[in-house]
Coordinates of C-alpha atoms in Angstrom, one line a residue:
M27 CA 39.2 141.9 160.0
A28 CA 39.5 140.5 163.5
D29 CA 38.5 142.7 166.5
T30 CA 41.5 143.7 168.6
T31 CA 39.7 146.0 171.0
G32 CA 40.0 143.6 174.0
R33 CA 36.2 143.1 174.3
M34 CA 34.8 140.0 176.0
I35 CA 31.7 138.0 175.5
R36 CA 30.1 135.6 178.1
I37 CA 29.2 132.2 176.6
G38 CA 27.5 129.8 179.0
N39 CA 26.6 126.1 178.5
A40 CA 23.5 124.4 179.7
S41 CA 23.8 120.8 178.4
G42 CA 26.6 118.3 178.2
F43 CA 24.6 115.4 176.7
Y44 CA 21.1 114.4 175.7
G45 CA 19.6 113.8 179.1
D46 CA 21.5 116.4 181.1
R47 CA 19.8 118.5 183.8
F48 CA 16.6 119.9 182.2
A49 CA 16.4 123.0 184.5
A50 CA 19.9 124.1 183.5
V51 CA 18.7 126.4 180.7
R52 CA 16.5 128.4 183.1
E53 CA 19.2 128.3 185.8
M54 CA 21.7 129.8 183.4
L55 CA 19.4 132.4 182.1
D56 CA 18.2 133.5 185.6
G57 CA 21.6 133.2 187.3
G58 CA 23.5 136.1 185.8
E59 CA 24.6 138.0 182.7
L60 CA 25.2 136.0 179.5
D61 CA 25.6 136.9 175.8
Y62 CA 25.2 133.4 174.5
L63 CA 23.9 130.1 175.8
T64 CA 25.0 126.9 174.2
G65 CA 23.8 123.3 174.5
D66 CA 25.6 120.1 173.5
Y67 CA 23.1 117.2 173.0
L68 CA 25.0 114.9 170.7
A69 CA 27.4 112.0 171.2
E70 CA 28.3 108.9 169.2
L71 CA 25.6 106.9 171.0
T72 CA 23.1 109.7 170.6
M73 CA 23.4 109.7 166.9
L74 CA 22.6 106.0 166.9
I75 CA 19.5 106.6 169.0
L76 CA 18.3 109.4 166.8
G77 CA 19.0 107.2 163.7
R78 CA 16.7 104.6 165.1
D79 CA 14.1 107.3 165.9
R80 CA 14.3 108.5 162.3
M81 CA 13.7 105.0 161.0
K82 CA 10.3 104.9 162.9
D83 CA 9.4 108.6 162.1
P84 CA 11.2 110.5 159.4
K85 CA 10.0 113.8 161.0
S86 CA 11.9 113.0 164.2
G87 CA 15.7 112.7 164.6
Y88 CA 16.3 115.8 166.8
A89 CA 16.6 116.2 170.6
K90 CA 13.0 116.8 171.8
T91 CA 14.2 117.8 175.2
F92 CA 15.6 121.0 173.7
L93 CA 12.3 121.9 172.3
R94 CA 10.6 121.5 175.7
Q95 CA 13.3 123.7 177.2
M96 CA 12.7 126.4 174.7
E97 CA 9.0 126.2 175.4
D98 CA 9.9 127.1 179.0
C99 CA 12.7 129.6 178.3
L100 CA 12.6 131.0 174.7
G101 CA 10.8 134.1 175.8
L102 CA 13.1 134.6 178.7
A103 CA 16.2 134.3 176.5
I104 CA 14.8 136.9 174.0
D105 CA 13.9 139.3 176.8
K106 CA 17.4 139.1 178.2
G107 CA 19.1 139.4 174.8
V108 CA 20.8 136.0 175.1
R109 CA 21.3 134.1 171.9
I110 CA 21.0 130.4 171.8
V111 CA 23.3 128.0 169.9
A112 CA 22.7 124.2 170.2
N113 CA 23.4 121.1 168.2
A114 CA 20.1 119.6 169.2
G115 CA 19.1 119.4 165.6
G116 CA 20.8 116.0 165.5
L117 CA 19.8 114.3 162.2
N118 CA 17.0 116.8 161.5
P119 CA 18.0 120.4 162.2
H120 CA 15.5 121.6 159.6
G121 CA 12.7 119.8 161.4
L122 CA 13.8 121.3 164.7
A123 CA 13.9 124.8 163.2
I124 CA 10.3 124.3 161.9
A125 CA 9.2 123.1 165.3
L126 CA 10.9 126.1 167.0
R127 CA 9.2 128.6 164.6
E128 CA 5.8 127.1 165.4
L129 CA 6.6 127.2 169.1
A130 CA 7.7 130.9 168.9
D131 CA 4.5 131.7 167.1
S132 CA 2.4 129.9 169.7
L133 CA 4.2 131.7 172.5
G134 CA 4.0 135.1 170.8
V135 CA 7.8 135.4 170.8
D136 CA 9.5 137.2 168.0
A137 CA 12.6 135.0 167.5
A138 CA 14.8 134.8 164.4
I139 CA 15.7 131.2 163.9
A140 CA 18.4 129.7 161.7
F141 CA 19.8 126.2 161.2
V142 CA 23.0 124.6 160.0
D143 CA 23.0 121.3 158.1
G144 CA 24.9 119.5 155.3
D145 CA 26.6 117.2 157.8
D146 CA 24.3 114.3 156.9
L147 CA 26.1 112.2 154.3
T148 CA 24.0 109.0 154.7
D149 CA 22.5 109.1 151.2
R150 CA 26.0 109.6 149.7
A151 CA 27.9 107.3 152.1
A152 CA 28.4 104.4 149.6
D153 CA 29.6 106.8 146.9
L154 CA 32.1 108.3 149.4
G155 CA 33.5 104.9 150.3
L156 CA 31.8 104.9 153.7
G157 CA 29.6 101.8 153.2
N158 CA 25.9 101.7 154.0
P159 CA 25.6 103.0 157.6
L160 CA 22.4 103.9 159.5
T161 CA 23.9 107.4 160.0
A162 CA 26.8 109.2 158.5
N163 CA 27.5 112.7 159.8
A164 CA 30.5 114.9 159.1
Y165 CA 31.8 117.1 162.0
L166 CA 31.2 120.6 160.8
G167 CA 33.1 123.7 162.1
G168 CA 31.8 127.0 163.5
F169 CA 31.6 129.2 160.5
G170 CA 28.0 128.2 159.6
I171 CA 27.0 129.2 163.1
K172 CA 29.0 132.5 162.6
A173 CA 27.1 133.2 159.4
A174 CA 23.7 132.7 161.1
L175 CA 24.6 135.0 163.9
D176 CA 26.0 137.6 161.5
A177 CA 22.6 137.6 159.9
G178 CA 20.8 138.3 163.1
A179 CA 19.7 134.9 164.3
D180 CA 18.5 134.7 167.9
V181 CA 18.5 130.9 167.9
V182 CA 20.8 128.6 165.8
V183 CA 20.3 124.9 165.8
T184 CA 22.7 122.5 164.1
G185 CA 23.3 119.0 163.2
R186 CA 26.7 117.3 163.9
V187 CA 29.1 120.1 164.4
T188 CA 32.1 119.6 166.7
D189 CA 31.2 120.3 170.3
A190 CA 33.6 123.2 170.5
S191 CA 32.1 124.8 167.4
L192 CA 29.2 125.9 169.5
T193 CA 31.6 128.3 171.2
V194 CA 33.8 129.0 168.1
G195 CA 30.8 130.3 166.1
P196 CA 29.6 133.0 168.5
A197 CA 33.2 134.1 169.2
A198 CA 34.1 134.3 165.5
S199 CA 30.9 136.3 164.8
E200 CA 31.4 138.8 167.6
F201 CA 35.1 139.4 166.8
G202 CA 35.1 139.1 163.1
W203 CA 37.5 136.2 162.9
G204 CA 38.3 134.5 159.7
Y205 CA 40.0 131.2 158.9
E206 CA 43.4 132.9 159.1
D207 CA 43.0 133.8 162.8
L208 CA 44.3 130.4 163.8
D209 CA 45.5 131.3 167.4
A210 CA 42.2 133.0 168.2
L211 CA 40.2 130.1 166.8
A212 CA 42.3 127.6 168.8
G213 CA 41.7 129.6 171.9
A214 CA 38.0 129.4 171.3
V215 CA 38.2 125.7 170.7
V216 CA 39.8 125.2 174.1
A217 CA 37.2 127.3 175.8
G218 CA 34.5 125.3 174.0
H219 CA 36.1 122.0 174.9
I220 CA 36.2 123.1 178.6
I221 CA 32.5 124.1 178.8
E222 CA 31.0 121.5 176.4
C223 CA 30.5 118.8 179.0
G224 CA 28.6 121.1 181.4
A225 CA 29.3 120.5 185.1
Q226 CA 32.4 118.5 184.4
A227 CA 34.2 121.8 184.3
T228 CA 32.8 122.9 187.7
G229 CA 33.6 119.8 189.8
G230 CA 31.6 117.0 188.2
N231 CA 33.4 113.7 187.9
Y232 CA 36.4 115.3 189.5
S233 CA 39.0 113.1 191.2
F234 CA 39.4 115.5 194.2
F235 CA 35.7 116.1 194.6
T236 CA 35.9 115.8 198.4
E237 CA 37.9 119.1 198.5
L238 CA 35.2 121.1 196.6
P239 CA 32.4 123.1 198.2
R240 CA 28.6 122.6 197.7
M241 CA 28.7 119.5 195.5
G242 CA 25.0 118.8 195.8
H243 CA 23.8 121.0 192.8
L244 CA 26.7 122.1 190.6
G245 CA 26.6 125.2 188.5
F246 CA 27.2 125.1 184.8
P247 CA 30.3 126.7 183.3
I248 CA 30.7 130.0 181.5
A249 CA 33.6 131.0 179.1
E250 CA 34.4 134.7 179.0
V251 CA 36.0 134.8 175.6
G252 CA 38.2 137.7 174.6
S253 CA 38.9 139.1 171.1
D254 CA 42.3 137.3 171.0
G255 CA 40.7 133.9 171.8
S256 CA 41.9 133.8 175.4
S257 CA 39.2 133.2 178.0
V258 CA 38.3 133.0 181.6
I259 CA 36.3 130.0 182.8
T260 CA 33.8 130.8 185.5
K261 CA 30.2 130.1 186.7
H262 CA 27.3 132.1 188.1
P263 CA 27.8 133.4 191.7
G264 CA 26.3 131.2 194.4
T265 CA 26.1 128.0 192.4
G266 CA 27.6 124.7 193.6
G267 CA 31.0 123.2 192.8
A268 CA 34.1 125.2 191.9
V269 CA 36.1 126.3 188.9
T270 CA 39.8 125.6 189.6
V271 CA 42.9 124.9 187.6
G272 CA 42.3 121.3 188.6
T273 CA 38.7 121.1 187.4
V274 CA 39.6 122.8 184.1
T275 CA 42.6 120.5 183.6
A276 CA 40.5 117.4 184.1
Q277 CA 38.0 118.5 181.4
L278 CA 40.8 119.5 179.0
L279 CA 42.1 115.9 179.3
Y280 CA 38.7 114.4 178.5
E281 CA 38.4 112.4 175.3
V282 CA 41.6 113.8 173.7
G283 CA 44.6 112.1 172.1
G284 CA 48.0 113.8 171.4
P285 CA 48.9 117.4 171.7
R286 CA 47.4 118.3 168.3
Y287 CA 43.6 118.4 168.6
L288 CA 42.3 118.2 165.1
G289 CA 39.2 120.2 164.0
P290 CA 37.5 121.4 160.8
D291 CA 38.5 125.1 161.4
V292 CA 41.9 124.8 163.2
T293 CA 44.3 122.3 164.7
T294 CA 44.6 123.3 168.3
R295 CA 47.9 122.8 170.2
L296 CA 46.9 121.5 173.6
D297 CA 50.6 121.6 174.6
T298 CA 50.5 125.4 174.4
I299 CA 47.7 126.1 176.9
T300 CA 48.5 128.1 180.1
L301 CA 46.1 127.9 183.0
T302 CA 46.1 130.5 185.8
Q303 CA 43.8 130.7 188.9
E304 CA 42.9 134.4 188.8
A305 CA 40.4 134.4 191.7
D306 CA 37.9 132.1 193.2
D307 CA 36.0 130.3 190.4
R308 CA 38.0 132.1 187.7
V309 CA 40.6 130.3 185.7
R310 CA 42.3 132.1 182.8
V311 CA 43.1 130.2 179.7
S312 CA 45.8 131.8 177.5
G313 CA 48.7 131.2 175.2
V314 CA 46.9 128.8 172.9
C315 CA 48.4 128.3 169.5
G316 CA 46.6 127.1 166.4
E317 CA 47.8 125.4 163.2
A318 CA 46.1 124.7 159.9
P319 CA 43.2 122.2 160.0
P320 CA 43.5 118.8 158.3
A321 CA 42.4 118.3 154.6
T322 CA 39.9 115.7 155.6
T323 CA 36.8 115.9 157.7
K324 CA 35.9 113.2 160.3
V325 CA 32.6 111.4 159.8
S326 CA 30.6 109.7 162.6
L327 CA 29.3 106.4 161.2
N328 CA 26.8 104.2 163.0
H329 CA 25.7 100.8 161.7
L330 CA 22.8 98.6 162.9
A331 CA 24.5 95.3 163.7
G332 CA 21.7 93.1 165.0
V333 CA 20.0 92.3 168.3
R334 CA 21.6 92.0 171.7
N335 CA 20.3 90.3 174.9
E336 CA 21.7 89.5 178.3
I337 CA 21.1 87.8 181.6
T338 CA 22.9 88.3 184.9
L339 CA 22.9 85.5 187.6
I340 CA 23.8 85.7 191.3
L341 CA 26.2 83.1 192.6
T342 CA 26.4 82.9 196.4
G343 CA 28.7 81.3 198.9
L344 CA 31.0 78.4 198.2
D345 CA 32.2 76.9 194.9
I346 CA 31.6 80.0 192.8
E347 CA 33.7 78.9 189.9
A348 CA 32.1 75.5 189.8
K349 CA 28.6 77.0 189.9
A350 CA 29.4 79.3 187.1
E351 CA 30.8 76.5 185.0
L352 CA 27.7 74.3 185.7
F353 CA 25.3 77.0 184.5
R354 CA 27.4 77.8 181.4
E355 CA 27.4 74.2 180.3
Q356 CA 23.7 73.7 181.0
F357 CA 22.6 77.0 179.4
T358 CA 24.7 76.6 176.2
A359 CA 23.4 73.1 175.7
A360 CA 19.8 74.2 176.3
L361 CA 19.8 76.9 173.6
P362 CA 18.0 75.6 170.4
T363 CA 20.4 77.6 168.2
Q364 CA 23.7 79.2 169.0
P365 CA 23.9 83.0 168.6
A366 CA 26.6 84.5 166.5
E367 CA 28.4 85.9 169.6
M368 CA 28.2 84.8 173.2
D369 CA 30.3 86.5 175.9
W370 CA 30.5 85.4 179.5
D371 CA 31.9 87.5 182.4
L372 CA 32.2 86.3 186.0
S373 CA 32.7 89.2 188.5
R374 CA 34.1 88.0 191.7
L375 CA 32.6 90.5 194.0
D376 CA 32.3 87.9 196.8
R377 CA 34.2 87.9 200.0
T378 CA 35.3 85.0 202.3
D379 CA 33.2 84.6 205.5
A380 CA 31.0 87.5 204.4
T381 CA 28.7 89.1 207.0
T382 CA 25.9 89.9 204.4
E383 CA 24.5 87.8 201.6
E384 CA 25.4 90.5 199.1
Q385 CA 29.0 90.4 200.1
A386 CA 29.0 86.6 199.7
S387 CA 27.8 86.8 196.1
A388 CA 29.4 87.0 192.6
L389 CA 27.8 88.0 189.3
L390 CA 27.8 85.9 186.2
R391 CA 26.8 87.8 183.1
C392 CA 26.0 86.4 179.6
V393 CA 25.6 88.7 176.6
V394 CA 24.6 87.4 173.2
R395 CA 24.3 89.1 169.8
D396 CA 23.0 88.0 166.5
P397 CA 21.7 89.6 163.3
D398 CA 18.6 87.3 163.7
A399 CA 16.4 88.6 166.6
K400 CA 14.8 85.1 167.0
K401 CA 18.1 83.6 168.1
V402 CA 18.6 86.0 171.0
G403 CA 15.0 86.8 171.9
R404 CA 12.4 84.4 173.4
P405 CA 14.5 81.2 173.0
F406 CA 17.4 82.8 174.9
S407 CA 15.1 84.0 177.7
A408 CA 13.2 80.7 177.9
A409 CA 16.5 78.6 178.2
A410 CA 17.5 80.7 181.2
V411 CA 14.2 80.5 183.0
E412 CA 13.8 76.7 182.4
L413 CA 17.0 76.1 184.4
A414 CA 15.7 77.9 187.5
L415 CA 15.1 74.7 189.4
A416 CA 17.7 72.5 187.7
S417 CA 21.0 74.3 188.1
Y418 CA 23.4 75.4 190.8
P419 CA 22.3 75.9 194.4
G420 CA 20.9 79.3 195.2
F421 CA 20.0 80.0 191.5
T422 CA 18.7 83.5 191.1
M423 CA 18.8 86.3 188.5
T424 CA 19.1 90.1 188.9
A425 CA 16.1 90.7 186.7
P426 CA 13.7 88.7 184.4
P427 CA 15.2 88.1 181.0
G428 CA 13.8 90.1 178.1
N429 CA 13.5 89.9 174.4
G430 CA 16.6 91.9 173.6
A431 CA 17.1 95.1 171.7
P432 CA 18.8 96.3 168.5
Y433 CA 22.3 97.5 168.9
G434 CA 24.7 99.4 166.7
V435 CA 28.4 99.9 166.2
F436 CA 30.3 103.1 165.7
E437 CA 33.3 103.8 163.6
P438 CA 35.0 106.9 162.3
G439 CA 35.3 107.7 158.7
Y440 CA 37.1 110.5 156.8
V441 CA 36.3 112.4 153.6
A442 CA 37.8 115.3 151.8
A443 CA 36.6 118.5 153.4
E444 CA 35.4 119.9 150.1
V445 CA 32.9 117.1 149.5
V446 CA 30.9 118.2 152.6
D447 CA 28.1 120.6 151.7
H448 CA 28.2 122.8 154.8
R449 CA 25.0 124.9 154.7
V450 CA 23.3 127.5 156.8
A451 CA 19.6 128.5 156.4
L452 CA 19.5 132.1 157.6
P453 CA 16.4 133.6 159.4
S454 CA 15.4 135.2 156.0
G455 CA 15.2 131.8 154.4
V456 CA 18.3 132.3 152.3
V457 CA 20.6 129.3 152.2
E458 CA 24.3 130.1 152.3
R459 CA 27.1 127.6 151.6
I460 CA 30.1 127.6 153.8
A461 CA 33.4 126.8 152.2
P462 CA 36.0 124.8 154.2
S463 CA 39.2 126.5 155.4
P464 CA 41.5 127.4 152.5
L465 CA 44.4 126.7 154.9
R466 CA 43.7 123.0 155.3
G467 CA 46.5 120.6 154.7
D468 CA 48.3 117.6 156.2
P469 CA 48.9 118.3 160.0
S470 CA 52.1 117.1 161.7
V471 CA 51.8 113.8 163.4
D472 CA 52.2 113.8 167.2
A473 CA 55.1 111.7 168.4
E474 CA 54.9 109.5 171.5
E475 CA 57.6 110.7 173.9
P476 CA 59.3 108.2 176.3
S477 CA 60.0 109.0 179.9
A478 CA 63.3 110.5 180.9
Q479 CA 66.0 107.9 181.3
L480 CA 67.8 109.3 184.3
P481 CA 65.4 110.3 187.1
P482 CA 66.5 112.6 189.9
D483 CA 66.8 111.1 193.4
W484 CA 63.5 111.8 195.1
G485 CA 64.5 109.9 198.2
P486 CA 62.7 107.0 199.9
T487 CA 59.3 105.9 198.5
A488 CA 56.2 104.3 199.9
S489 CA 53.7 102.1 198.0
L490 CA 50.5 104.2 197.9
P491 CA 47.6 104.6 195.5
L492 CA 48.6 106.8 192.5
G493 CA 45.6 109.0 193.3
T494 CA 47.4 110.1 196.5
L495 CA 49.1 112.7 194.2
A496 CA 47.5 112.4 190.8
G497 CA 44.1 113.1 189.3
A498 CA 42.7 111.3 186.3
R499 CA 39.9 111.7 183.7
S500 CA 39.0 109.0 181.3
G501 CA 36.4 108.6 178.5
D502 CA 35.6 106.9 175.2
K503 CA 36.2 107.7 171.6
G504 CA 34.5 104.9 169.6
G505 CA 36.4 101.7 170.4
N506 CA 39.3 103.6 172.1
A507 CA 39.6 105.0 175.6
N508 CA 41.8 107.8 176.9
I509 CA 43.1 108.3 180.4
G510 CA 44.6 111.7 181.2
V511 CA 46.6 111.8 184.4
W512 CA 47.9 115.0 186.0
V513 CA 49.5 116.2 189.2
R514 CA 48.5 119.5 190.9
D515 CA 52.0 120.4 192.1
P516 CA 54.3 121.2 189.1
A517 CA 57.2 119.9 191.2
H518 CA 55.7 116.4 191.0
F519 CA 55.4 116.3 187.2
A520 CA 58.9 115.0 186.6
W521 CA 58.2 112.1 188.9
L522 CA 54.8 111.4 187.1
D523 CA 56.4 111.7 183.7
H524 CA 59.2 109.3 184.5
T525 CA 57.2 106.8 186.6
L526 CA 53.9 106.4 184.7
D527 CA 54.9 105.0 181.3
V528 CA 53.1 102.5 179.0
D529 CA 54.7 99.5 180.7
L530 CA 53.6 100.5 184.2
L531 CA 50.1 101.4 182.9
K532 CA 49.7 97.9 181.5
E533 CA 51.0 96.4 184.8
L534 CA 48.5 98.5 186.8
L535 CA 45.6 97.8 184.4
P536 CA 45.9 94.1 183.3
E537 CA 42.8 94.3 181.2
V538 CA 44.7 96.4 178.6
A539 CA 48.0 94.5 178.8
E540 CA 47.7 93.0 175.3
L541 CA 46.4 96.2 173.6
T542 CA 48.2 99.0 171.9
V543 CA 48.6 102.0 174.2
R544 CA 50.0 105.3 173.1
R545 CA 51.4 107.9 175.6
Y546 CA 51.6 111.6 175.1
R547 CA 53.1 114.3 177.3
L548 CA 51.5 117.6 178.1
P549 CA 54.0 119.3 180.5
N550 CA 52.1 122.6 180.4
L551 CA 49.2 120.8 182.1
N552 CA 51.5 118.7 184.3
A553 CA 49.9 115.8 182.6
V554 CA 50.4 112.6 180.5
N555 CA 47.6 111.2 178.3
F556 CA 47.2 107.6 177.3
V557 CA 45.1 106.3 174.4
I558 CA 44.1 102.7 174.7
E559 CA 43.2 101.3 171.3
G560 CA 40.3 98.8 171.0
V561 CA 39.5 98.4 174.7
L562 CA 35.9 99.3 174.0
G563 CA 35.4 97.0 171.0
R564 CA 33.2 98.7 168.4
G565 CA 31.8 101.4 170.7
V566 CA 29.5 101.8 173.7
A567 CA 26.4 100.3 172.0
E568 CA 28.2 97.1 171.2
N569 CA 30.8 96.3 173.8
V570 CA 30.0 94.3 177.0
R571 CA 32.8 95.7 179.2
F572 CA 31.8 96.3 182.8
D573 CA 32.4 100.1 182.2
P574 CA 31.4 100.4 178.5
Q575 CA 32.5 104.1 178.1
A576 CA 35.7 103.8 180.2
K577 CA 34.3 106.6 182.5
G578 CA 35.8 104.9 185.6
M579 CA 39.0 103.6 184.1
G580 CA 41.0 106.6 185.4
E581 CA 39.7 106.1 188.9
W582 CA 40.7 102.5 188.7
L583 CA 44.2 103.6 187.7
R584 CA 44.3 106.1 190.7
S585 CA 43.4 103.3 193.1
R586 CA 46.5 101.2 192.1
P587 CA 49.6 101.4 194.3
V588 CA 52.8 102.9 192.9
P589 CA 56.1 103.9 194.6
I590 CA 55.6 107.5 195.7
P591 CA 58.3 109.6 197.2
V592 CA 57.7 110.1 200.9
A593 CA 58.8 113.7 200.7
F594 CA 55.9 114.4 198.2
T595 CA 53.2 113.0 200.5
Q596 CA 54.6 114.8 203.5
Q597 CA 54.6 118.1 201.6
S598 CA 51.0 117.4 200.4
Q599 CA 49.9 116.9 204.0
E600 CA 51.6 120.1 205.1
D601 CA 49.9 122.0 202.2
Q602 CA 46.5 120.8 203.3

C-alpha cells in the first residue's frame, strides 16, 4: 500500500553521461544530506561503444569510470547511509556487480550489492524480429531496482533501464508504490527526467546562462521526492549555477516528443506538470498525471555498419567554390576504388576582406563509409596526401588523415513487454523476476495542434532574434531531433504559440525544410516542442551533420530573426 504520510526522500544525481565530471560523486556525498545517489552512464552511442568493447573482451561492457568512482567513494557512501543506484552495468551488470564485490572486499567495506538485468535481447534478437544487431537492449522500468532496495541493497547496478527509472525505483521502494499508483510514478518519472542529465538542470546548456550566478563549476541536481510523487528540485548549498523554473523547463523539454511520455511503468503526461519557484534554488514540481504504460517495450538496437574515414581541408581567400570543385574532381579521380558512400560539405566560414587568415578561410570536409575497411583506409588517406602539391593554391588540411574507424547505426525496436525477462539478483544471491505492469495497453496518440487562427493585436513589431524572448533546448533521439522552445513570461505564450508553427520553423531552419516536422503544444510549460524526423540520419555514430546530436540546433533557431511585439521587448527590459 502506498505511503501517504507526506514523507520526503532526497535523490541526487552525479552523472549525466559516460564521461561526466568524475569528482561529482564525492562532491554530492560531501556536499549535504542525501538518501540516494544515482548515476546515468548510458546513451544510444554509449551502448555501441560498450558493444565494441565486449567484442574485444567478453568480461567488459560496463562503465569502468563508475568502478573507479566507487573505489574512491563506496566507503563514504556506506558511512553516510547513502544508497547508490546506477545504470553503469551497461551490457554486463553481472560483471560490474562482481567487480564491485571484489572492490568492497579489498576496501574492507560491508556493502550489499545487487544488479538488474534481462534487458539484453541480443541472443534472441533474430527470433524477436529485431534482425542481427551488435546490441539489443530493452528499456526496463524501476521495479527491479525497487525489489533490490526492498531487499536491503546498498548499491544497485543495472543494464539498460530508462534514465528516469533510476529515480522511480528508490521512490517506489521508499513509499511502497505499486503499478497502480500511476500519478505518483509519473511524478517520479518527471523528477528523474529533470535530474538525469546532471548539471543541465542547474544551468548547464541553458539559453539564458548569462543571467545565472557562478557558472564556473555547476552543482549537480537533487530531487526531494514526496510520497505522492511531487518533488522539489534543488542542489547542495554553495554550489554553482542555479535551479529555476527556466532551468527545469529547459531540461523537461530535452529529448521528448508529444505530451505523452511513454515508459515501461507509466505513461507520463508532460502537459500536466506545474512548476513553481518556491525559493532560491528550489522549484516545486506538482500536478503530474499518469496513464497506463504501453503494451510494448522499446529496444535500443545498434548495428555495426562498416568503417568511416574523413578529411577536412582549409580553403583560403578567393575562388573558394572553384578551389573546392578542383579538389573534389582530383580526389575522386585519384581514389583506386570508390567507397559505398561519399559525402562532401563546404562550410563557408570565410569573410570578404578578412583581417585574419582564419576569417578568410572555409572548410571542405569529405566523409566516406564502406563495409570494406580497405576502401576507406590507407588508399583514401594516400589519395589526399598525394594531392598536397598538385591541387588548389594554399592546400592544407586540419589534421593528417588516418585509417578510419568502425561506425554503427542506431534504430529503435519494439517487443511485447511480456517477452522481456526483467530480473534482479538480490544481495542474497536470489534471482527474482519482475513482471511487467498488468495495466499496460494501447496509449492514446498525441495529436499535433495547429496555432490559433485569429491572433490578438500585439501592436507594432520589430525583427529581432527569437531568443530575445524565447529559450530553447534541443537534442537527439536516434535519427530524429527535438527542439523545445519556451517563453518565461506566460503573457508571451499566446504569441509564441501563434507565431512559431511548422512553416516558420522550416523557413528559419532551411536544413529541415524538406523533412517531416511535428509540433506539440505544452501550454503548462509555456512551450512548444518540435520533432524533426530523419535530420540525424541513422544516429550520431553514422551521420555527418555539422552538429551530429542536434545539441546546438535550438540555439541556431534562437538566433534567427522573427517579428516580435515591441511592447514585449520593452516590458522585458523594464523587468531586468
